[in-house]
Coordinates of C-alpha atoms in Angstrom, one line a residue:
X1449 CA -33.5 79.5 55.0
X1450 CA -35.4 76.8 53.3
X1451 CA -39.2 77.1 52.6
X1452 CA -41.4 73.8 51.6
X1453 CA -43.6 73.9 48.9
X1454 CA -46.1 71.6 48.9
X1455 CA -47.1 69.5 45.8
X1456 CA -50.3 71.5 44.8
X1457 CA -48.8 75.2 45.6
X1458 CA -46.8 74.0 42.0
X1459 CA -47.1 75.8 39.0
X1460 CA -50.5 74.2 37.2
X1461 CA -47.9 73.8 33.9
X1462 CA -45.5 71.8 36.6
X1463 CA -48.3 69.6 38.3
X1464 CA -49.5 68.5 34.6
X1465 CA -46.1 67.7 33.6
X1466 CA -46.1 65.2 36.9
X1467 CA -49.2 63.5 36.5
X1468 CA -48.5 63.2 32.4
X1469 CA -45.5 60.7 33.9
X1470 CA -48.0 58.5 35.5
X1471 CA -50.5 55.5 33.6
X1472 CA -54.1 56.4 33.4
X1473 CA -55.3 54.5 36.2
X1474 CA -53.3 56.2 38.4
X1475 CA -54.0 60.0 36.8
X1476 CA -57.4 59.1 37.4
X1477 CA -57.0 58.4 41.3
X1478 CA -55.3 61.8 41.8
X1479 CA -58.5 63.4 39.8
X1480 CA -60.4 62.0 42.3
X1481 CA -58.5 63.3 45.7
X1482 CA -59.2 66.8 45.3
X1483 CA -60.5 70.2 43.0
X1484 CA -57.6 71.2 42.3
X1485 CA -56.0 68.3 40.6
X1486 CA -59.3 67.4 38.8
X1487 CA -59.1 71.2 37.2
X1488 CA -56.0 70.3 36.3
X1489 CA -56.6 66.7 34.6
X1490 CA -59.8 68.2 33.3
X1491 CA -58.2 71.1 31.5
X1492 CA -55.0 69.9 29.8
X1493 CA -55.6 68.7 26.7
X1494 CA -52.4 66.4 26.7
X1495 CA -54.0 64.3 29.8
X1496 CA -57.5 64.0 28.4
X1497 CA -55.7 62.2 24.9
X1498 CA -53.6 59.9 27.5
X1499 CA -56.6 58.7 29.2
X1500 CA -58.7 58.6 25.8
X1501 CA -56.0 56.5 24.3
X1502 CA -56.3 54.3 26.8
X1503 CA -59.5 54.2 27.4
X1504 CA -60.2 53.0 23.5
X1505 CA -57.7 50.8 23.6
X1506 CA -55.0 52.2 21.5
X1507 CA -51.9 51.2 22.9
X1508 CA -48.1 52.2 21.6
X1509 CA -45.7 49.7 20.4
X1510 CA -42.1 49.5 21.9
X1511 CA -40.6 50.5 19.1
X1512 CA -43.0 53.6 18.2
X1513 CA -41.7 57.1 18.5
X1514 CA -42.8 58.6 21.5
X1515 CA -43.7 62.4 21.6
X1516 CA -43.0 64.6 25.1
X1517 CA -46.6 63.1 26.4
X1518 CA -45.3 59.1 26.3
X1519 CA -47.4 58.3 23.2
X1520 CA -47.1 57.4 19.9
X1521 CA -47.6 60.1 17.3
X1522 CA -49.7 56.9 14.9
X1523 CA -51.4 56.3 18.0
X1524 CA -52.2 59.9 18.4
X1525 CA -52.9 60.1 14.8
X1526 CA -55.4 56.9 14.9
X1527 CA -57.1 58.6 17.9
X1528 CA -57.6 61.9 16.2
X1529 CA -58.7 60.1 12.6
X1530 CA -61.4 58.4 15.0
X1531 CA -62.6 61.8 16.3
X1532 CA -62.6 63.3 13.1
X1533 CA -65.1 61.1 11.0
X1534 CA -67.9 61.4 13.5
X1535 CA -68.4 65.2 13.5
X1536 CA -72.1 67.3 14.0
X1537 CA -72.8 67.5 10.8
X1538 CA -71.4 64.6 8.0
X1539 CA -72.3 63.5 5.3
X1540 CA -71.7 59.5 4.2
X1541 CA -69.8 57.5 1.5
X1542 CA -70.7 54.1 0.7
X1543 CA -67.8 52.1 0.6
X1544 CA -69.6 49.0 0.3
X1545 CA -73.1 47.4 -0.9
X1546 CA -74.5 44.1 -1.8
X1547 CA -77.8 42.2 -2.2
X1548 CA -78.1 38.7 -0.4
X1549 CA -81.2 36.9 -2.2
X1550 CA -82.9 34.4 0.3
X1551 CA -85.1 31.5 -1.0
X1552 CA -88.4 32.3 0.9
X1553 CA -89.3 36.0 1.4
X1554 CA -88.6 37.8 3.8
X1555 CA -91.9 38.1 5.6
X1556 CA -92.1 34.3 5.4
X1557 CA -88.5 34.4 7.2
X1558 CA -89.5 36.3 10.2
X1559 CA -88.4 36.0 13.4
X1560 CA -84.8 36.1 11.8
X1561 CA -81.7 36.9 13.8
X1562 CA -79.2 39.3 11.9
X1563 CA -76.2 40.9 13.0
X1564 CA -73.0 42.8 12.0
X1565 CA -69.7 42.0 13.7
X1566 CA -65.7 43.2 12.4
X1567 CA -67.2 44.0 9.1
X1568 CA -69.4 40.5 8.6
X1569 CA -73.3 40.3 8.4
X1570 CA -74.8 37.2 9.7
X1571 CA -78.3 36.0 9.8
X1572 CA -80.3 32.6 10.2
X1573 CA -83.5 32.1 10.0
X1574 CA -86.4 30.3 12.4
X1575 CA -88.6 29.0 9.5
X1576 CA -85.6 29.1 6.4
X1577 CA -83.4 26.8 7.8
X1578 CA -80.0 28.6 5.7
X1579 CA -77.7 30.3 7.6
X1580 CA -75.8 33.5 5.8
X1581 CA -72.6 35.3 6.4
X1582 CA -71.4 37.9 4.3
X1583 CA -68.3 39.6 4.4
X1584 CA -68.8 43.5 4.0
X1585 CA -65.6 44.7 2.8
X1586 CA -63.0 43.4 0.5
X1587 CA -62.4 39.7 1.2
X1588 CA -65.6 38.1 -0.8
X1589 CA -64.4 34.4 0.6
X1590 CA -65.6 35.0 3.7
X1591 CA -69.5 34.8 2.4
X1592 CA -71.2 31.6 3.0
X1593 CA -74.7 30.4 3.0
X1594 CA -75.0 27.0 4.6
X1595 CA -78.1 24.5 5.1
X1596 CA -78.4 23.9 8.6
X1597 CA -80.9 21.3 8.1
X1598 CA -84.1 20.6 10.1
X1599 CA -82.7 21.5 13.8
X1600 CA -84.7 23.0 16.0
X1601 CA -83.1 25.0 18.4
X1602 CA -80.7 28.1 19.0
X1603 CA -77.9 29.6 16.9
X1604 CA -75.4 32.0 17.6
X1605 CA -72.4 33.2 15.7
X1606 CA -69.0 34.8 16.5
X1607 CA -67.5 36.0 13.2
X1608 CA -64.4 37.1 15.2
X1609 CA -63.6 33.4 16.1
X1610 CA -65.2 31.8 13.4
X1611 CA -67.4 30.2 16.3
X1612 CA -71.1 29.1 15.4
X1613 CA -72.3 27.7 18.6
X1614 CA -76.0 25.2 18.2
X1615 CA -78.0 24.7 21.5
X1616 CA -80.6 21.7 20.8
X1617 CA -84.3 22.5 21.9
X1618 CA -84.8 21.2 25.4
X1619 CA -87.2 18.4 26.3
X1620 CA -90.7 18.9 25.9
X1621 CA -90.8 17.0 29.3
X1622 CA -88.6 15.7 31.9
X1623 CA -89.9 13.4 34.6
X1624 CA -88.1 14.1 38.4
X1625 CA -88.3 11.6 40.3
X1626 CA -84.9 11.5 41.9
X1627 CA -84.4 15.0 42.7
X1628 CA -80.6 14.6 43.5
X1629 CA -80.1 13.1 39.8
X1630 CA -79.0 14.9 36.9
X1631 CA -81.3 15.6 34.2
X1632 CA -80.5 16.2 30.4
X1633 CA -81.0 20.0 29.4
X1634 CA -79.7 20.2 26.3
X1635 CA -76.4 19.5 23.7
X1636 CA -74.3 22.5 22.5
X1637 CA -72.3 22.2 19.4
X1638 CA -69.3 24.2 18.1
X1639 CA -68.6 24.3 14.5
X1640 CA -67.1 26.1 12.1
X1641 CA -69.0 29.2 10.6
X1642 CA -66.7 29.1 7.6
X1643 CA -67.4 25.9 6.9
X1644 CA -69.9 24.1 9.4
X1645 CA -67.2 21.6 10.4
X1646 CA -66.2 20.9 14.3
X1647 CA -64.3 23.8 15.7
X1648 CA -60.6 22.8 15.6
X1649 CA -60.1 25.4 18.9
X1650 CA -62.9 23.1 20.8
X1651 CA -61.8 20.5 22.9
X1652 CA -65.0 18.8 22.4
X1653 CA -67.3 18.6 19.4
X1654 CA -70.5 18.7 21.9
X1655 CA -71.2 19.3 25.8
X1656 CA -74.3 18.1 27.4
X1657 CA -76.0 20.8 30.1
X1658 CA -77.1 19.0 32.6
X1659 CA -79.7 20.3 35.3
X1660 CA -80.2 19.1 38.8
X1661 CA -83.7 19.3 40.9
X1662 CA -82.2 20.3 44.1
X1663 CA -85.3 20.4 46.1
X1664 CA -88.3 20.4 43.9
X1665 CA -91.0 17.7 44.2
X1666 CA -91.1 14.9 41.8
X1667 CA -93.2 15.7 39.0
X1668 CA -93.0 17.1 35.4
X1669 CA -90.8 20.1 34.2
X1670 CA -88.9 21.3 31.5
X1671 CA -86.1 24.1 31.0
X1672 CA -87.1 27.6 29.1
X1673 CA -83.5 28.5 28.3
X1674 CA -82.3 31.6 26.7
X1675 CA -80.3 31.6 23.3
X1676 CA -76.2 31.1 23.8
X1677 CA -74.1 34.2 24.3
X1678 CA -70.6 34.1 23.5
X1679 CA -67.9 36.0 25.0
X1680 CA -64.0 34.8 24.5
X1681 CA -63.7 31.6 25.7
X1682 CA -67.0 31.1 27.7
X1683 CA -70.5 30.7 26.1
X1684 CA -72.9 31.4 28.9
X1685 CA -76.8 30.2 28.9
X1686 CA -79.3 31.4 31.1
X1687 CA -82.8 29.3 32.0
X1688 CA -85.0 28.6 34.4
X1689 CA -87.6 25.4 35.3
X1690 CA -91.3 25.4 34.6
X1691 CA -93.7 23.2 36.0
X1692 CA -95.7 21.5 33.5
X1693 CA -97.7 19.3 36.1
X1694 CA -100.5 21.3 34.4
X1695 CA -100.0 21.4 30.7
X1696 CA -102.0 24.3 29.8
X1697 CA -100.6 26.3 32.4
X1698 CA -97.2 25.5 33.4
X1699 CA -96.0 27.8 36.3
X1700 CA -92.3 29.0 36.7
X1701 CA -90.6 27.5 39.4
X1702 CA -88.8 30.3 41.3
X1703 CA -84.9 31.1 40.3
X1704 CA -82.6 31.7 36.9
X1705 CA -79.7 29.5 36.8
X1706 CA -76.8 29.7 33.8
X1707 CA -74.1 27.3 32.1
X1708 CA -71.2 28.3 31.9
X1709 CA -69.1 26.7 29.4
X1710 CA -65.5 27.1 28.5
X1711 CA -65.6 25.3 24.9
X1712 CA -61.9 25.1 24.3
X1713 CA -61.3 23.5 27.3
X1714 CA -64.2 21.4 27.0
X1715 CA -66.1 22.5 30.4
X1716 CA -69.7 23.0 31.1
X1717 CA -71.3 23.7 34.9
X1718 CA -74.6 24.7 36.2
X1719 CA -74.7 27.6 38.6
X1720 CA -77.8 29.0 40.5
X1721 CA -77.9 32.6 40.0
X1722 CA -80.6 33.9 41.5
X1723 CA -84.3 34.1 43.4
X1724 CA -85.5 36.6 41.3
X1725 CA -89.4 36.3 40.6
X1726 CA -89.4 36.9 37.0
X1727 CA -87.9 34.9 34.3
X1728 CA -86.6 37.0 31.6
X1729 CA -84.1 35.6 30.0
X1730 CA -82.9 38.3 27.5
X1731 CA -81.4 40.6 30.5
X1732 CA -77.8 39.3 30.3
X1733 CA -75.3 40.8 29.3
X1734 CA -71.5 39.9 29.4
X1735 CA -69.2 42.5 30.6
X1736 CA -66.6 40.4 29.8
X1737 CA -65.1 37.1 30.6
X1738 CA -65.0 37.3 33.8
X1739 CA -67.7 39.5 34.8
X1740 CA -71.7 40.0 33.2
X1741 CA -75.3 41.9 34.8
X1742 CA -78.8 40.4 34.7
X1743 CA -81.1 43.3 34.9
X1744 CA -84.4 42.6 37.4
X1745 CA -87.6 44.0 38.0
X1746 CA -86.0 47.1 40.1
X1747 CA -81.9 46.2 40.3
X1748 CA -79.1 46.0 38.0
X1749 CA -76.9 42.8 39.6
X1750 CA -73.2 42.2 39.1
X1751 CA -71.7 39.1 38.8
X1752 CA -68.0 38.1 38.9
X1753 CA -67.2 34.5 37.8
X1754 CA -65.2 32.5 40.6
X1755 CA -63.5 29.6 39.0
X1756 CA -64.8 26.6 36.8
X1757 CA -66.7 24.9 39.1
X1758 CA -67.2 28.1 42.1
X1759 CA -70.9 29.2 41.2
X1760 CA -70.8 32.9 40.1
X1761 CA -70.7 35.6 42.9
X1762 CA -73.2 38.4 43.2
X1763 CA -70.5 41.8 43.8
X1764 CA -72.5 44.6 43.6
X1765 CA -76.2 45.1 43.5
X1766 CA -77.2 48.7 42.0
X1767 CA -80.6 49.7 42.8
X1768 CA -82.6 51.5 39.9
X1769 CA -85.1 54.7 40.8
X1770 CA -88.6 53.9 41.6
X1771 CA -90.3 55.0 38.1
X1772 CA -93.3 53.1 37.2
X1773 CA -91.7 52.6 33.0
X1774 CA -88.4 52.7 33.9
X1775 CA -89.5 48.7 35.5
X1776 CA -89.8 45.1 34.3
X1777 CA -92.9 44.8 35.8
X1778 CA -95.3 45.3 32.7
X1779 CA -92.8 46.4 30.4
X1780 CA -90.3 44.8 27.5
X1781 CA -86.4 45.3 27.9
X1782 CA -84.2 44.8 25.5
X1783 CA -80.4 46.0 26.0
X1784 CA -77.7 47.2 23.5
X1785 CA -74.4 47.3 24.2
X1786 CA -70.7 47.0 22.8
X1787 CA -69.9 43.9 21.2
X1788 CA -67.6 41.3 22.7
X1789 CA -64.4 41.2 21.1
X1790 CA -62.8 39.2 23.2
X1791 CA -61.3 35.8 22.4
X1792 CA -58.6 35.0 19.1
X1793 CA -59.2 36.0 15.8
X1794 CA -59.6 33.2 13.3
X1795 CA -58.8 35.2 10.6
X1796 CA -56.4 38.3 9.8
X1797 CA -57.9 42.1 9.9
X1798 CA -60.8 41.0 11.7
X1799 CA -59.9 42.2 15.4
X1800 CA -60.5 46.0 14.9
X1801 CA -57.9 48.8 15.8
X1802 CA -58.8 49.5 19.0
X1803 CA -61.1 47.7 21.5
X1804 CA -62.1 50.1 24.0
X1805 CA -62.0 49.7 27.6
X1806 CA -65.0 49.8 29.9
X1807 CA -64.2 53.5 30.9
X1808 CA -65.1 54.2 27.7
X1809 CA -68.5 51.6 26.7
X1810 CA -72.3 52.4 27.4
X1811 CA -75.1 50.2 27.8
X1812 CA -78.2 51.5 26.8
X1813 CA -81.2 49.8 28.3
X1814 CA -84.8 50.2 26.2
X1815 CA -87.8 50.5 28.5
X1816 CA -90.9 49.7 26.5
X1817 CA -93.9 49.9 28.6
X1818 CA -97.4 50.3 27.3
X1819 CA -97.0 54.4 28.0
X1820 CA -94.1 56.4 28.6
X1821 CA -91.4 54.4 27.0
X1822 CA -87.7 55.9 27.3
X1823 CA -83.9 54.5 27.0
X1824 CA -81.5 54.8 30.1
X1825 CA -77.5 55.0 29.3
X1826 CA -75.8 53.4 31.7
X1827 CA -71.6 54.1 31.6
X1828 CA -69.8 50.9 31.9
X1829 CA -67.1 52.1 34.0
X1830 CA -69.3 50.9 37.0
X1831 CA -68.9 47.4 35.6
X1832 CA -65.0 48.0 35.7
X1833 CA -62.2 46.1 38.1
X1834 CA -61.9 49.0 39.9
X1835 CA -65.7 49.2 41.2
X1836 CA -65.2 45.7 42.6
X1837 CA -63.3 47.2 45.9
X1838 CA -65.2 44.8 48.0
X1839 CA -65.2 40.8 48.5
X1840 CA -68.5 41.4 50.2
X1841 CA -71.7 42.0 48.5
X1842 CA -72.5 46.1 48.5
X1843 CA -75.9 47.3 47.7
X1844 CA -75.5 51.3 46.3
X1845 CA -78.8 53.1 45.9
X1846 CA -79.8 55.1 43.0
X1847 CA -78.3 58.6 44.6
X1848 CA -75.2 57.2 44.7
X1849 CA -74.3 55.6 41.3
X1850 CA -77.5 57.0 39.1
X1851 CA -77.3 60.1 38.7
X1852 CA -73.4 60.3 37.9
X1853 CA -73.5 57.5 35.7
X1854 CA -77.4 57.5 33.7
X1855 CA -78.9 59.7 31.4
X1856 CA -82.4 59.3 30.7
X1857 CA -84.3 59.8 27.6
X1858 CA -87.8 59.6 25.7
X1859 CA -88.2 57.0 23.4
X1860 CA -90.5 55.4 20.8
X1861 CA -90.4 52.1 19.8
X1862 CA -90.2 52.5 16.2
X1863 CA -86.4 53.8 16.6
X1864 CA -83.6 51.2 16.4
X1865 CA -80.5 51.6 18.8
X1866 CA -77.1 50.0 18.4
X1867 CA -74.1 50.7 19.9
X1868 CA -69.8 50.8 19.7
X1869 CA -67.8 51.7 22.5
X1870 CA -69.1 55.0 24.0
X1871 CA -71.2 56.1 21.0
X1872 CA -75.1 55.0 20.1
X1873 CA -76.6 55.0 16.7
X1874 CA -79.9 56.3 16.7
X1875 CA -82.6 56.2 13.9
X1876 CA -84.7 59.2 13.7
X1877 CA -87.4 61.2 11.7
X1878 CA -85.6 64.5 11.9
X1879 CA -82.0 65.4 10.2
X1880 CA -81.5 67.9 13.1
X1881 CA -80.8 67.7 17.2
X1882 CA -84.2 67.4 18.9
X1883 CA -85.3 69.5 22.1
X1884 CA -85.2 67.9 25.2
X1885 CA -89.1 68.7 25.1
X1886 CA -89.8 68.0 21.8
X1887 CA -92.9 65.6 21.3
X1888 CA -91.5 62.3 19.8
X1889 CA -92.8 60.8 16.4
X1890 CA -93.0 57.9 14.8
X1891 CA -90.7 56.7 11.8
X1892 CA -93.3 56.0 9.4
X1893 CA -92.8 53.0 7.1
X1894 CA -93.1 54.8 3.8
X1895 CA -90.7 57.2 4.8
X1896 CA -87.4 58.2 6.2
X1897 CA -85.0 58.0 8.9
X1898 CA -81.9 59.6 9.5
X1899 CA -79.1 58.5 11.7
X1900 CA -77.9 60.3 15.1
X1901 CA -74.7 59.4 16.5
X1902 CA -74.5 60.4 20.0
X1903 CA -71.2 60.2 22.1
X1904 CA -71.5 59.7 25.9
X1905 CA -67.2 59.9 26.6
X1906 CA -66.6 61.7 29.3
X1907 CA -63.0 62.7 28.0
X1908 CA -64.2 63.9 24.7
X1909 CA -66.6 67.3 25.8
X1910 CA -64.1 68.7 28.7
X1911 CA -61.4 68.4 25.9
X1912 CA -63.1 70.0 23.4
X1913 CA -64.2 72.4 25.8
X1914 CA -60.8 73.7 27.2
X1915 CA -59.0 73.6 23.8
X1916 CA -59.9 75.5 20.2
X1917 CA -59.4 72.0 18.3
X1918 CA -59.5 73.0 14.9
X1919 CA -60.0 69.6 13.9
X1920 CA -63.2 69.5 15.4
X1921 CA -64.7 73.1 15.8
X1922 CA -68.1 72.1 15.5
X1923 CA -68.6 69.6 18.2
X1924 CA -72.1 70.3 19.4
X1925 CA -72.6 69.5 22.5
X1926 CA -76.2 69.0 24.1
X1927 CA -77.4 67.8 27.3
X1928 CA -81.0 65.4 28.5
X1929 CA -83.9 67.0 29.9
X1930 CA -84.9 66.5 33.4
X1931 CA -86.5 63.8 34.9
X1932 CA -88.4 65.0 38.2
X1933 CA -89.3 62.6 40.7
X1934 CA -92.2 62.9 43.3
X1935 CA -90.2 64.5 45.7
X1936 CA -89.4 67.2 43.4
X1937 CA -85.8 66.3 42.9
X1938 CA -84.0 65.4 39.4
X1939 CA -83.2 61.9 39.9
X1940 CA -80.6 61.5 36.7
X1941 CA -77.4 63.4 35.3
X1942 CA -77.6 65.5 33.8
X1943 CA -74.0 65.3 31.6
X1944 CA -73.4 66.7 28.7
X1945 CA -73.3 64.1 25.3
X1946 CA -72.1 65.0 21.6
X1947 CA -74.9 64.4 19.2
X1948 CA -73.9 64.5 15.6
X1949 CA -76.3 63.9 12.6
X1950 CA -75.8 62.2 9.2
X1951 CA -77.4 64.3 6.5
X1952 CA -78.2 61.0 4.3
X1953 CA -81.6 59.6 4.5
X1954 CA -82.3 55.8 4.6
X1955 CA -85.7 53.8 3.7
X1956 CA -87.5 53.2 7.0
X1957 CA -89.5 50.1 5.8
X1958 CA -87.6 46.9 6.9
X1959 CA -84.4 48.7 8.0
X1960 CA -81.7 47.9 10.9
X1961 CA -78.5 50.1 11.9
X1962 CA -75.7 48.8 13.0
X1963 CA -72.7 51.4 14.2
X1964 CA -68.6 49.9 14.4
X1965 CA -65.4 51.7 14.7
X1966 CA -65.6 52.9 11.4
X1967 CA -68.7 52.3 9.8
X1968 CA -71.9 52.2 9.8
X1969 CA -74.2 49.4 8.2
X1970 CA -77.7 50.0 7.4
X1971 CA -79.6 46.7 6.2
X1972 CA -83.0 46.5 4.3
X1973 CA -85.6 43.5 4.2
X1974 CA -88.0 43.6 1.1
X1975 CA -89.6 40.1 -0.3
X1976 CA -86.5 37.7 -1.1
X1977 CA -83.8 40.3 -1.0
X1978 CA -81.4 41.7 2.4
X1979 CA -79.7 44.8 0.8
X1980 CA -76.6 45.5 3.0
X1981 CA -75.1 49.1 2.8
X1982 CA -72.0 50.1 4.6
X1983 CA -71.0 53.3 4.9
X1984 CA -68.4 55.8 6.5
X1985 CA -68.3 59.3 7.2
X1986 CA -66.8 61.5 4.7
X1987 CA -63.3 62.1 6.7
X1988 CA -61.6 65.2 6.9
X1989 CA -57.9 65.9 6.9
X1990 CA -56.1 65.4 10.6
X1991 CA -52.8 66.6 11.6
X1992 CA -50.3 65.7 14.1
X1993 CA -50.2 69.1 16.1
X1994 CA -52.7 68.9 19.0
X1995 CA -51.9 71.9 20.1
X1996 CA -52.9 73.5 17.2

């Protein structure tokens, strides 16, 4: 007599050696079709590293030696050296430091833009004219400081591709009077940031963006566009049309359109985006190449780029709760998120070890209204290729994606944000974990901040919570206070993060974090000097043995 036994009646041991077989999309489909297989993907500590190492990006070579799991033991070892520097409690090493000395001061420089990308600092100033890059590690010949002369307009940089990209200052004012006819926006340059020569990747030295009056009246407008973002291939520039009819006070004529431009292939289109009544410019954000979000007044909008000349198509729309700060009406947004590494590096070491996928990235959007001001962190997984299921535009409300996906959190202004993969650096007053209820303060500008790194992977807490890792036996593991809406309900998850503290205090006056794979670089403005400071957690010891 023969008696079937169906797949889940299996010994758990037997059903995790199955799944182990499969690639991490398809373990995570089988998580999702029942309790019983999400127990078991939750609880074996062997799955959780397979989807973490391919969620960050850590891929094995062909020629690596491959444990019983199907990965790499260096694979498995650059995975567990990552989890070990960022721990509860570390302390940091600076591992490098540097003074860049500007010819104006500082306060005179301001606005500046600064950043930190694959170990390089960048900044240019809007009253300087100088453009500086320094290298923040061990190759010195990747500083520069350049004159960029008296141009007024935008400036972006891409230290990954060696790609400085300069968008001229529209025209004060353009007179319509054919509105069919094309009308100059502005030129885009790409040059070298090593050297401020044309970009030998670039088809063309320049690209005009062009705009076209589709239906307005003839009159006089101009274009309020948004600085260049570059992701890969594409630089993207969002803008929208004023009409200056009335020169002291021009209205905004209704819509946000972008450019897309593929500067190696030397492309540029215009695309209308949207109908949105506001004109914010600062609320895109790439995804990737393929895909990016413009946050509105009460939506977060998904866009998927068709082809070079298809306008972009609106996929998803997700609908955000109906809080009176957590709105653009009457509030400042400003959004942090992973950088792109996409597109070739121009120059060895500089691609970093992993780039992790969007299953494991956060965006974290700052709501700064007048009162109540807070931070929402959004998992990028709902950005991913596998929420697009649909060719048809699908509206989800706030039930359905926000309280899975968003935690919310108090926030004051004076505490800067930056993020890397699925972890945000978070400048504080206190060296310890704060109470969900705890009144917020202030960093005060004669004192001290000390940085919180908190870690929003989902694969990270049920692993650490199923297995005694030694390697990390101090993971502490804290959870957002509720937010209650008028109905009574609470309206975001509540999901468990890892918050870890560094014990080293940093100068609050003049000071900007900003978190990588490895590193963290904490920066310093005072009169005609940027001190630069990078620094790395004190690392501990990590084995091979993760069953320790």
């Amino acid at each position: 007599m023969t008696t079937t036994v169906g797949f889940l009646s299996l010994p758990t041991e037997l059903i995790c050696h199955i799944l182990i077989l499969l690639n991490p999309r398809d373990i995570s489909r089988c998580a999702l079709t029942c309790n019983i297989l999400w127990l078991v993907v939750r609880n074996s500590v062997y799955i959780q590293y397979k989807l973490e190492i391919y969620a960050q990006g850590l891929t094995s070579t062909g020629t690596a030696t491959m444990n019983s799991t199907g990965v790499s033991k260096k694979t498995l070892c650059s995975l567990k050296k990552l989890a070990s520097l960022w721990r509860s409690d570390f302390h940091a090493s600076t591992t490098f430091e540097t003074v860049v000395t500007t010819v104006v001061t500082w306060e005179r420089m301001l606005p500046a833009i600064q950043d930190v990308k694959c170990g390089l600092w960048w900044s240019h100033s809007l009253d300087e004219y100088k453009f500086y890059i320094q290298g923040c590690g061990t190759n010195p010949t990747l500083s520069r400081t350049w004159s960029i002369g008296d141009v007024e307009g935008f400036f972006t940089f891409d230290p990954l591709q060696d790609l400085m990209v300069v968008c001229s200052e529209p025209d004060d004012v353009v007179t319509v009077t054919d509105a069919k006819q094309d009308y100059h926006v502005c030129w885009v340059e790409f040059r070298l940031g090593s050297s401020q020569c044309p970009h030998p990747s670039a088809a063309c030295t320049s690209l005009e963006c062009k705009h076209t009056f589709d239906s307005d009246a003839p009159g006089y407008y101009r274009a309020i566009l948004s600085p260049p973002v570059i992701c890969g291939d594409h630089v993207f520039i969002i803008h929208h049309i004023e009409d200056t009819g009335d020169r002291r006070h021009p209205k905004p004529v209704s819509g946000m359109f972008i450019q897309v431009i593929d500067w190696r292939k030397g492309y540029v289109n215009r695309h209308f985006l949207c109908q949105l009544d506001f004109c914010e410019l600062d609320l895109f954000y790439p995804v990737d190449e393929q895909k990016f979000v413009i946050i509105g007044p009460e939506s977060i909008y998904l866009y998927t780029l068709q082809g070079l000349d298809e306008p972009p198509q609106c996929r998803i729309i997700y609908h955000l709760p109906k809080i009176l700060h957590l709105s653009l009406y009457d509030s400042e947004i400003i959004v942090h998120g992973h950088p792109s590494l996409h597109g070739k590096a121009a120059h060895p070491g500089l691609m970093p070890s992993y780039v992790p996928s969007l299953e494991s990235q956060i965006m974290v959007v700052e709501f700064l209204p007048k009162v109540g001001k807070a931070i929402l962190v959004i998992d990028m997984a709902i950005f991913s290729d596998t929420a697009l299921r649909s060719d048809m535009l699908v509206e989800i409300p706030w039930s359905d994606w926000g309280p899975q996906y968003a935690c919310y959190f108090p926030h004051h202004e004076s505490y800067d944000i930056s993020v890397f993969g699925s972890k945000m650096a978070y400048a504080l007053p206190q060296d310890h974990i704060r109470d969900p209820g705890q009144i917020l303060e202030g960093l005060s500008s004669e004192g001290y901040f000390y940085v919180q790194i908190w870690d929003f992977n989902k694969r990270v807490i049920p692993r650490s919570e199923s297995v005694n890792d030694p390697d990390s036996p101090d993971l502490r593991i804290c959870k957002p206070g509720q937010m209650i809406d008028s109905f009574g309900e609470d309206i975001f998850s509540n999901r468990a993060y890892i918050a870890m503290v560094c014990r080293t205090p940093f100068p609050t006056a003049g000071s900007i974090i900003f978190l990588e794979q490895y590193r963290l670089t904490v920066t310093r403005a005072r009169h005609r000097e940027i001190s630069i400071q990078v620094i790395s957690p004190i690392q501990t010891d990590v084995g091979l043995d993760i069953t320790e």
